[in-house]
mmCIF file of C-alpha atoms in Angstrom:
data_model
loop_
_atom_site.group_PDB
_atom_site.id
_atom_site.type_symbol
_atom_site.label_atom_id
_atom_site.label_comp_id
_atom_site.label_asym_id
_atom_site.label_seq_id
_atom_site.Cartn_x
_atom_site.Cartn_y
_atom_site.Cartn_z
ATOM 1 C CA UNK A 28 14.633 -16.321 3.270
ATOM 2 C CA UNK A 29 16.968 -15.874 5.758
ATOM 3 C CA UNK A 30 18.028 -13.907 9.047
ATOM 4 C CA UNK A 31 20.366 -11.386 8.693
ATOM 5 C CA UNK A 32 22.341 -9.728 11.940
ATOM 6 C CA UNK A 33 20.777 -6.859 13.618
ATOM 7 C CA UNK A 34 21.451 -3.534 12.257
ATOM 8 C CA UNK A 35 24.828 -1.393 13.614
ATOM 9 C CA UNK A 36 23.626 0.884 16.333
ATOM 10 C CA UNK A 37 25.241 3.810 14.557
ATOM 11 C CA UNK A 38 22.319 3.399 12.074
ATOM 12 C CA UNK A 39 18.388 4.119 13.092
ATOM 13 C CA UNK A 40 16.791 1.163 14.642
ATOM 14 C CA UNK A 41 13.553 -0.156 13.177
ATOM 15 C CA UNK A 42 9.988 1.514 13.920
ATOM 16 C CA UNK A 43 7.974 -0.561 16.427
ATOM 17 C CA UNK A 44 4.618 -1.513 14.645
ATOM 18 C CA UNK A 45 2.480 0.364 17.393
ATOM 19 C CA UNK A 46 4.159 3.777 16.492
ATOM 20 C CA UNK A 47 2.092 3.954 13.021
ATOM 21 C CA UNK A 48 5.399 4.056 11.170
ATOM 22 C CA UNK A 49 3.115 2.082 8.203
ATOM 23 C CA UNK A 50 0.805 5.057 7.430
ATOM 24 C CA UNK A 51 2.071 8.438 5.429
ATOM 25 C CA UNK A 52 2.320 11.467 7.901
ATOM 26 C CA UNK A 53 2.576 14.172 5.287
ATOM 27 C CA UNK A 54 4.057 16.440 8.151
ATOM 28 C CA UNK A 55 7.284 14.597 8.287
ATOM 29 C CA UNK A 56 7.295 14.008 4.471
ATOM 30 C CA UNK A 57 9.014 16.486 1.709
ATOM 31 C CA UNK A 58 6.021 15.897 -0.536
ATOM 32 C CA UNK A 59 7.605 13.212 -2.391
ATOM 33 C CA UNK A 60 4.939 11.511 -3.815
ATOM 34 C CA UNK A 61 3.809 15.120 -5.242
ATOM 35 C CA UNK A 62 7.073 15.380 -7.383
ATOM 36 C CA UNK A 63 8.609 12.207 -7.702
ATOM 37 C CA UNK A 64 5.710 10.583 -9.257
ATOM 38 C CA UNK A 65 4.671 11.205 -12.301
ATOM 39 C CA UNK A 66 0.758 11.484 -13.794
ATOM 40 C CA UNK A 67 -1.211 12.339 -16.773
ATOM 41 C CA UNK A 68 -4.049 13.729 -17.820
ATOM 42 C CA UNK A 69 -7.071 11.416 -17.356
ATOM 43 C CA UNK A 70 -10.257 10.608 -15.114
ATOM 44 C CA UNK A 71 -7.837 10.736 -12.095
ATOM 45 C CA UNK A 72 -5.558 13.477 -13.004
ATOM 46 C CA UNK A 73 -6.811 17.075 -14.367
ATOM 47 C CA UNK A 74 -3.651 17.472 -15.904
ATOM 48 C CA UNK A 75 0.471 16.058 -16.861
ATOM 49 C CA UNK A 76 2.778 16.088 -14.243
ATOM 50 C CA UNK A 77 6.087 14.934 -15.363
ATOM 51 C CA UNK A 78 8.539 12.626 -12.544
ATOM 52 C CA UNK A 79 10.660 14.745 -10.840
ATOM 53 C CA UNK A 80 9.033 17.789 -11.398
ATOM 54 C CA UNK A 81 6.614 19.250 -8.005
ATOM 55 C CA UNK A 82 3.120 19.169 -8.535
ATOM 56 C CA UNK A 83 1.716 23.209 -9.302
ATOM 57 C CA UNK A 84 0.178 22.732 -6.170
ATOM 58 C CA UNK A 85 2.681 21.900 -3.641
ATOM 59 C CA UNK A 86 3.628 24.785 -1.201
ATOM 60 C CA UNK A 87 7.098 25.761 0.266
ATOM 61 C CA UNK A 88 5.940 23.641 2.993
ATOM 62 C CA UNK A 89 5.342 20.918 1.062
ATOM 63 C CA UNK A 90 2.055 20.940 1.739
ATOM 64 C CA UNK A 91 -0.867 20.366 -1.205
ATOM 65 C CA UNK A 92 -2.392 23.397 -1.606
ATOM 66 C CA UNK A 93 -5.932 22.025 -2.551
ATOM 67 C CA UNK A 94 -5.880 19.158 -0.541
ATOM 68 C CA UNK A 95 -9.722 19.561 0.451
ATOM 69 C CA UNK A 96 -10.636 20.230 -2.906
ATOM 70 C CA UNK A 97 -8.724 17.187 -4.901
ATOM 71 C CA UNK A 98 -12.012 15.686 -5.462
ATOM 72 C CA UNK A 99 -14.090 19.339 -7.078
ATOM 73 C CA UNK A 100 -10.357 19.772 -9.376
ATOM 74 C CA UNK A 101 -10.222 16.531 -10.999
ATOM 75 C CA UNK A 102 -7.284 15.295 -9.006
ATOM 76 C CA UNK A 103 -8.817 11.855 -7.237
ATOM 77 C CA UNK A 104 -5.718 9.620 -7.917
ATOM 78 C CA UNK A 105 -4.164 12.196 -5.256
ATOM 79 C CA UNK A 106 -6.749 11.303 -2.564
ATOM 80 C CA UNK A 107 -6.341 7.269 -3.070
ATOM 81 C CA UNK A 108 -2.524 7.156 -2.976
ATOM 82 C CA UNK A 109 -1.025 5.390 -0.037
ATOM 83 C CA UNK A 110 2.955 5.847 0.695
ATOM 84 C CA UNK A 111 2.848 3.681 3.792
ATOM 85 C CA UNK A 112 4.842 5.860 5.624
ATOM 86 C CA UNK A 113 7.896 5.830 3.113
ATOM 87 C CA UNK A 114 7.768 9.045 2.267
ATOM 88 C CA UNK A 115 8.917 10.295 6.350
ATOM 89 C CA UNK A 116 11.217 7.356 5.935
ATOM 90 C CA UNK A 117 13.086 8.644 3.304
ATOM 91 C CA UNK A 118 12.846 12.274 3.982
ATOM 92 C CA UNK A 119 13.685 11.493 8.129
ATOM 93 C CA UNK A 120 15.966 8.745 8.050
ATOM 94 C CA UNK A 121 17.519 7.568 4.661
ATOM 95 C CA UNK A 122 18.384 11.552 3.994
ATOM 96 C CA UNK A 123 18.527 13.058 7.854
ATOM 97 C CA UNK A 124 16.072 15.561 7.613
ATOM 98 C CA UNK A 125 17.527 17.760 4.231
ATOM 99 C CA UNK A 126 14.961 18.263 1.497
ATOM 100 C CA UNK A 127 15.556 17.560 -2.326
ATOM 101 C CA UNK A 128 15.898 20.935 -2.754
ATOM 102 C CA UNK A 129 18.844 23.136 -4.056
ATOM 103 C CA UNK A 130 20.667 20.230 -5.010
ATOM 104 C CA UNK A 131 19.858 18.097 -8.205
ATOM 105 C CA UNK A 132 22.414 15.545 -7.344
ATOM 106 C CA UNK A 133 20.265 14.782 -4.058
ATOM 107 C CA UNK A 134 16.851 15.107 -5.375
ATOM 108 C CA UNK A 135 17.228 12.178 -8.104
ATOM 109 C CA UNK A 136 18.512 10.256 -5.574
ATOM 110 C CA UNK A 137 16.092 10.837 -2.953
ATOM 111 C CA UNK A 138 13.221 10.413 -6.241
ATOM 112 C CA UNK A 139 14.816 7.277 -7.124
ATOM 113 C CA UNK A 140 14.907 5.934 -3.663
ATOM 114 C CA UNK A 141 11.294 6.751 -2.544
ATOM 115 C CA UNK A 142 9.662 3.869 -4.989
ATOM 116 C CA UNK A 143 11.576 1.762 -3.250
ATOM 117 C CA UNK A 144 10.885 2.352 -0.035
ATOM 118 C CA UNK A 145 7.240 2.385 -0.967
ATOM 119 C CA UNK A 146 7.370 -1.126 -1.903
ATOM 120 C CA UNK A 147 9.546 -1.914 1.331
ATOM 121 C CA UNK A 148 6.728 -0.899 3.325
ATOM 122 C CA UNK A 149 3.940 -2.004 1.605
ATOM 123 C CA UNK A 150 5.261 -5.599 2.329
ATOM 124 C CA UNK A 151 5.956 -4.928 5.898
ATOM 125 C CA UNK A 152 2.224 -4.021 5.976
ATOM 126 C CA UNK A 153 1.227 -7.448 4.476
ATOM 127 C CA UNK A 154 3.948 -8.942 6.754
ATOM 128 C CA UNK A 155 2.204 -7.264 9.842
ATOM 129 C CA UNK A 156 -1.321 -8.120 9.376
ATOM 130 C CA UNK A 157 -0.029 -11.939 8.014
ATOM 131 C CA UNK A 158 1.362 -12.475 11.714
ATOM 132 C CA UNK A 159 -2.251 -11.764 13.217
ATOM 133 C CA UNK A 160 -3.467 -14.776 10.924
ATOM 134 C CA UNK A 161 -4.870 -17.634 12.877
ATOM 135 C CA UNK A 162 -5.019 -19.965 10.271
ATOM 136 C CA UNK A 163 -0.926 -19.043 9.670
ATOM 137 C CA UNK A 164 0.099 -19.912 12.690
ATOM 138 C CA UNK A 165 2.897 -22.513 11.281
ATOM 139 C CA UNK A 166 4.396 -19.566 9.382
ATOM 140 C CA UNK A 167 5.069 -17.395 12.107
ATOM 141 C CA UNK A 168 8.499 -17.678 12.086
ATOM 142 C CA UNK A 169 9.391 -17.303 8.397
ATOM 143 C CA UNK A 170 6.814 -13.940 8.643
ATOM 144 C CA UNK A 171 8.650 -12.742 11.454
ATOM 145 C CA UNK A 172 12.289 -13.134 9.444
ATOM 146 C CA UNK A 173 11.001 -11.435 6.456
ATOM 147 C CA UNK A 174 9.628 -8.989 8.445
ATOM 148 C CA UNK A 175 13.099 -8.564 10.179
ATOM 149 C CA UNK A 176 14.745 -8.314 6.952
ATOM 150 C CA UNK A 177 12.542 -5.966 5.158
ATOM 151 C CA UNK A 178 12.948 -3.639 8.261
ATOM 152 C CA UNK A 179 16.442 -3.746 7.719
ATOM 153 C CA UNK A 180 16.320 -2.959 4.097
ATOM 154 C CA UNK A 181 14.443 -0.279 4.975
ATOM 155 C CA UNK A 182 17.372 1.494 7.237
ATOM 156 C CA UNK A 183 19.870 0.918 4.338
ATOM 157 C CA UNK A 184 22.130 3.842 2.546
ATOM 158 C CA UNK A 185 20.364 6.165 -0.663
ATOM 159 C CA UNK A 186 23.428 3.698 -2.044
ATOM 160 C CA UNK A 187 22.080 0.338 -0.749
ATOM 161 C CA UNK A 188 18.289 1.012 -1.510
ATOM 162 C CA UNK A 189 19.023 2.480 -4.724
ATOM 163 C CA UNK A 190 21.327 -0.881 -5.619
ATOM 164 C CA UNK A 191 18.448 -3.235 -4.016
ATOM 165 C CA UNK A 192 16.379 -5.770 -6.510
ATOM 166 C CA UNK A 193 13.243 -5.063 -4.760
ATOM 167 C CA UNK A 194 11.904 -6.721 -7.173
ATOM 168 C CA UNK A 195 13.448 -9.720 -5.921
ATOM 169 C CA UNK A 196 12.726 -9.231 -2.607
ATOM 170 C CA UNK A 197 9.262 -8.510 -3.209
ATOM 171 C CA UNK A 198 8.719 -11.889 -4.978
ATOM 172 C CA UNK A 199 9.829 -14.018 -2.141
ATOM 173 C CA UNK A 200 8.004 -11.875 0.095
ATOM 174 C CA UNK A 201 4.918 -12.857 -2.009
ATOM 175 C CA UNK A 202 5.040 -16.448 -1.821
ATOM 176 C CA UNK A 203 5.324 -16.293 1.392
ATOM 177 C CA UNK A 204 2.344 -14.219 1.585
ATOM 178 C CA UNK A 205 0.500 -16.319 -0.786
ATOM 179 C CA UNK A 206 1.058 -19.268 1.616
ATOM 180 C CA UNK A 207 -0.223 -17.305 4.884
ATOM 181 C CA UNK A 208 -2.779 -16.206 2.695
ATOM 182 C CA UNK A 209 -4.080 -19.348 1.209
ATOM 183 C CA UNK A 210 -3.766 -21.144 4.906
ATOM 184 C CA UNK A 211 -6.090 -18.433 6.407
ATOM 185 C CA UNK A 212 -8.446 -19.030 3.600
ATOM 186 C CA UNK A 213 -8.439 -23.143 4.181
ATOM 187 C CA UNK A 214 -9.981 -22.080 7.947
ATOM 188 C CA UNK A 215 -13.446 -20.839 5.711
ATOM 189 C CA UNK A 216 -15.350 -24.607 4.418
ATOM 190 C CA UNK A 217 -16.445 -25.495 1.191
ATOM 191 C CA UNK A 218 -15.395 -24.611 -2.116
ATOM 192 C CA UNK A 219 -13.864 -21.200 -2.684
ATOM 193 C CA UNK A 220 -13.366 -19.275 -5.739
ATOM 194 C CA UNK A 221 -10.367 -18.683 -7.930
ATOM 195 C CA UNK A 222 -9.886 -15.426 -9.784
ATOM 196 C CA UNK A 223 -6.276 -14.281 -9.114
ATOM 197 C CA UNK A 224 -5.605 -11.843 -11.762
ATOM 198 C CA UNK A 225 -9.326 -12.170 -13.233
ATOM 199 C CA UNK A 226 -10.058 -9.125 -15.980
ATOM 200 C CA UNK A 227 -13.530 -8.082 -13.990
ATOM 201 C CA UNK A 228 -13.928 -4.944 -15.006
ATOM 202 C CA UNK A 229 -17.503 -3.994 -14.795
ATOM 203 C CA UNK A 230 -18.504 -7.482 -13.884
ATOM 204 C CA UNK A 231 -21.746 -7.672 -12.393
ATOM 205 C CA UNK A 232 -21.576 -9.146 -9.102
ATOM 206 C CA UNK A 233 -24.269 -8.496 -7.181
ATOM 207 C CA UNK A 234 -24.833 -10.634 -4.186
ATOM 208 C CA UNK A 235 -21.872 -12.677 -5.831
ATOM 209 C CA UNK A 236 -20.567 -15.321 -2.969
ATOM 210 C CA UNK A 237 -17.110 -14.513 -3.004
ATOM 211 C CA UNK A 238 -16.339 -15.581 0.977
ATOM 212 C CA UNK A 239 -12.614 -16.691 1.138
ATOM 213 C CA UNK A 240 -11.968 -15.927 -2.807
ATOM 214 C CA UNK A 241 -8.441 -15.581 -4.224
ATOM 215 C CA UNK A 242 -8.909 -12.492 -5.887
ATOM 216 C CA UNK A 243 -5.555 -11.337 -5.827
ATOM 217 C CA UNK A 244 -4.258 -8.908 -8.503
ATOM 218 C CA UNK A 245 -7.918 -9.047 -9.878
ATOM 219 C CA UNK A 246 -8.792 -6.412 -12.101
ATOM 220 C CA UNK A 247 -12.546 -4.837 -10.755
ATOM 221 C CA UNK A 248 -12.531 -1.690 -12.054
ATOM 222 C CA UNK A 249 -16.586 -0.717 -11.932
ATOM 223 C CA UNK A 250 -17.327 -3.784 -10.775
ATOM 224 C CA UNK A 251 -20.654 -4.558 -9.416
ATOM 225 C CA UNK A 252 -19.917 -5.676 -6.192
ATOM 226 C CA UNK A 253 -23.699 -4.892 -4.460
ATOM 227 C CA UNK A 254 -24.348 -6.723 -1.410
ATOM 228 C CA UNK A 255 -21.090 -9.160 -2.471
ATOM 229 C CA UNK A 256 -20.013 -11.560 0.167
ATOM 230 C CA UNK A 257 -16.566 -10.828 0.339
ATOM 231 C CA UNK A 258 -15.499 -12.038 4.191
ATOM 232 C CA UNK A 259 -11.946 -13.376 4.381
ATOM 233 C CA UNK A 260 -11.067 -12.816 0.145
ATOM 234 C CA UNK A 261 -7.795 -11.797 -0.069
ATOM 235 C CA UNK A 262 -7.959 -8.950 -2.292
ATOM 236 C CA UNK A 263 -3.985 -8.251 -2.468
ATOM 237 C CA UNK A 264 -3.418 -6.062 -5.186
ATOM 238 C CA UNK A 265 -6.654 -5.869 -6.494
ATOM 239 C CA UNK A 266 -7.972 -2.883 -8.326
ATOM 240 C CA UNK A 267 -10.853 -1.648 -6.612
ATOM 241 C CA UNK A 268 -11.583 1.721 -8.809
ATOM 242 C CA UNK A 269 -14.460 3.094 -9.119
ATOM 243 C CA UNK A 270 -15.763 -0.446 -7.876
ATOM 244 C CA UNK A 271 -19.740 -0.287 -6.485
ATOM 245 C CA UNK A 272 -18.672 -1.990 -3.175
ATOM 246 C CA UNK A 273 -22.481 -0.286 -1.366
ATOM 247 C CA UNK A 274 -24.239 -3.340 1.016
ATOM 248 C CA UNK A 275 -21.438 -5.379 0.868
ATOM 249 C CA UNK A 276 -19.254 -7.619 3.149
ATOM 250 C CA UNK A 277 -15.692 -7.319 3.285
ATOM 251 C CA UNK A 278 -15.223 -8.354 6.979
ATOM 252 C CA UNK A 279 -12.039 -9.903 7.573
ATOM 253 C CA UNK A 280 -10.365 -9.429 3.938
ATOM 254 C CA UNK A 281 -7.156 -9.778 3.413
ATOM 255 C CA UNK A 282 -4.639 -7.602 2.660
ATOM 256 C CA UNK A 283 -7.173 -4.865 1.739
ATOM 257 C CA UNK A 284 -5.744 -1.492 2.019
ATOM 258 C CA UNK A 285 -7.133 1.696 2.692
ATOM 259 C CA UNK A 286 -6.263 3.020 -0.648
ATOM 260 C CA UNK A 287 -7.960 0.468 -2.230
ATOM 261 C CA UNK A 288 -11.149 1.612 -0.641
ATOM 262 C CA UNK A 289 -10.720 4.896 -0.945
ATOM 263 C CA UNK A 290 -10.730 4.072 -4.758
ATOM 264 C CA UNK A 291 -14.070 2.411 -4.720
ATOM 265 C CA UNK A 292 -17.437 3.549 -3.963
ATOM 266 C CA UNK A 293 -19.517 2.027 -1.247
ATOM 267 C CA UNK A 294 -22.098 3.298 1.789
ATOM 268 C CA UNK A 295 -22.898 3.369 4.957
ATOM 269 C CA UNK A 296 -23.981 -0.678 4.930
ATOM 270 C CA UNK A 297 -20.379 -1.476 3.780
ATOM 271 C CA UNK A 298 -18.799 -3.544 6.028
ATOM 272 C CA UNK A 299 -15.737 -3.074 6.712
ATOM 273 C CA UNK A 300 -12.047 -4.767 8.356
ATOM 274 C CA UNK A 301 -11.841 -2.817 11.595
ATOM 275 C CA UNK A 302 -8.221 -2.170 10.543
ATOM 276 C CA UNK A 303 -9.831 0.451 8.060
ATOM 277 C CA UNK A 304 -11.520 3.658 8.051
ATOM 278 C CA UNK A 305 -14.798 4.364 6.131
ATOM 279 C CA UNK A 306 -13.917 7.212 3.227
ATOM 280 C CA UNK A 307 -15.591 10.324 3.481
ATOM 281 C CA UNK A 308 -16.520 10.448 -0.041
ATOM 282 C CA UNK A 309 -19.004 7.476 0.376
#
């Protein structure tokens, strides 16, 4: 991956990490993941909701209008979605500040450039807490490119982002990932366990010893994960639903997400990354 030149002033300059641009703030968001997105009926949604068509619940000001009852109305996939801040993006910088509405030509692009985004700054949230690696030290300067360069693809035109193979990007952004990933791990002794893109749903894995595990993409859906030892696993991409995560130790995972917690079910002797915040549910 390489270094591109820094962006033309006459378009917005990248957020500083410190300003929280990585986290949704609904406030500055046209509810985007309420209508672009679609859903169906199932254990997370009470009902269909069709892409490009606003959730029955979203107000004129975008706002959920049962966002403290999600839970009680059969709507949990809306509490454990995480946007990383691309929904302000789009709605404050790629489109300026004008809603999707009153103008189908604008809303499909602004729907079709969202996903997008999202995955833009998902990586740049992997990027971010890759650079605080010890054990990645060596990388430093290939994380801090590609953490350059997915800024910049983040300040492109509805045009550019809609035209991008994110996909692309998103698979060199991986290995590179994978690397700082596995080098972090290597700091941990003794033999660590494989199960990148394991089928462990409903595994039972109480007190498993899981400490530096690739369990990347790993599928632990209901997963008994009592009292696991789960310190420094990286968990990228894993599904964590309805996983029983109560007693154990997930200090110093990596690339665990809040969503991903939010999604399981755990307790007050969960330990958790410091980065993250303790669901409310539990």
């Amino acid at each position: 991956m390489t270094d591109t030149a820094d962006p033309s002033p006459s378009r917005p300059q990248p957020e500083p990490r410190e300003t929280g641009g990585l986290r949704a703030e609904c406030g500055d968001c046209f509810g985007l993941c309420c209508v672009a997105l679609p859903f169906f009926a199932s254990s997370d949604f009470a009902f269909d909701k069709p892409a490009g068509s606003p959730c029955r619940n979203l107000q004129q000001d975008f706002r959920c209008g049962v966002h403290p009852q999600l839970r009680e109305r059969g709507l949990a996939g809306c509490t454990v979605y995480e946007c990383f801040g691309a929904g302000q993006k789009v709605s404050r910088v790629t489109f300026g500040g004008v809603d999707w509405r009153g103008d189908a030509g604008r809303a499909r692009e602004m729907f079709e450039v969202f996903p997008v985004m999202r995955t833009l700054h998902e990586l740049l949230w992997y990027l971010t807490e890759a650079l605080g690696f010890p054990g990645a030290t060596a990388l430093r300067g290939e994380l801090r490119r590609a953490l350059r360069r997915t800024e910049q693809l983040t300040l492109g035109t509805s045009q550019e982002l809609r035209a991008l193979d994110v996909e692309e990007h998103r698979a060199s952004v991986g290995a590179l990932l994978l690397r700082a990933g596995e080098l972090q791990r290597s700091r941990t002794p003794g033999r660590k366990q494989n199960r990148r893109g394991a089928d462990l749903a409903g595994a039972r894995l109480e007190s498993a010893r899981l400490r530096a595990a690739n369990l990347r993409g790993a599928l632990l859906v209901a997963a008994d994960l009592r009292h696991a030892d789960l310190r420094g696993a990286d968990l990228i991409g894993a599904d964590l639903r309805g996983a029983d995560l109560c007693g154990a130790n997930l200090a110093g995972a990596l690339f665990l997400t809040q969503a991903q917690i939010d999604s399981a079910r755990g307790d007050a002797d969960t330990v958790l990354p410091a980065s993250l915040t303790r669901p409310a549910h539990w």
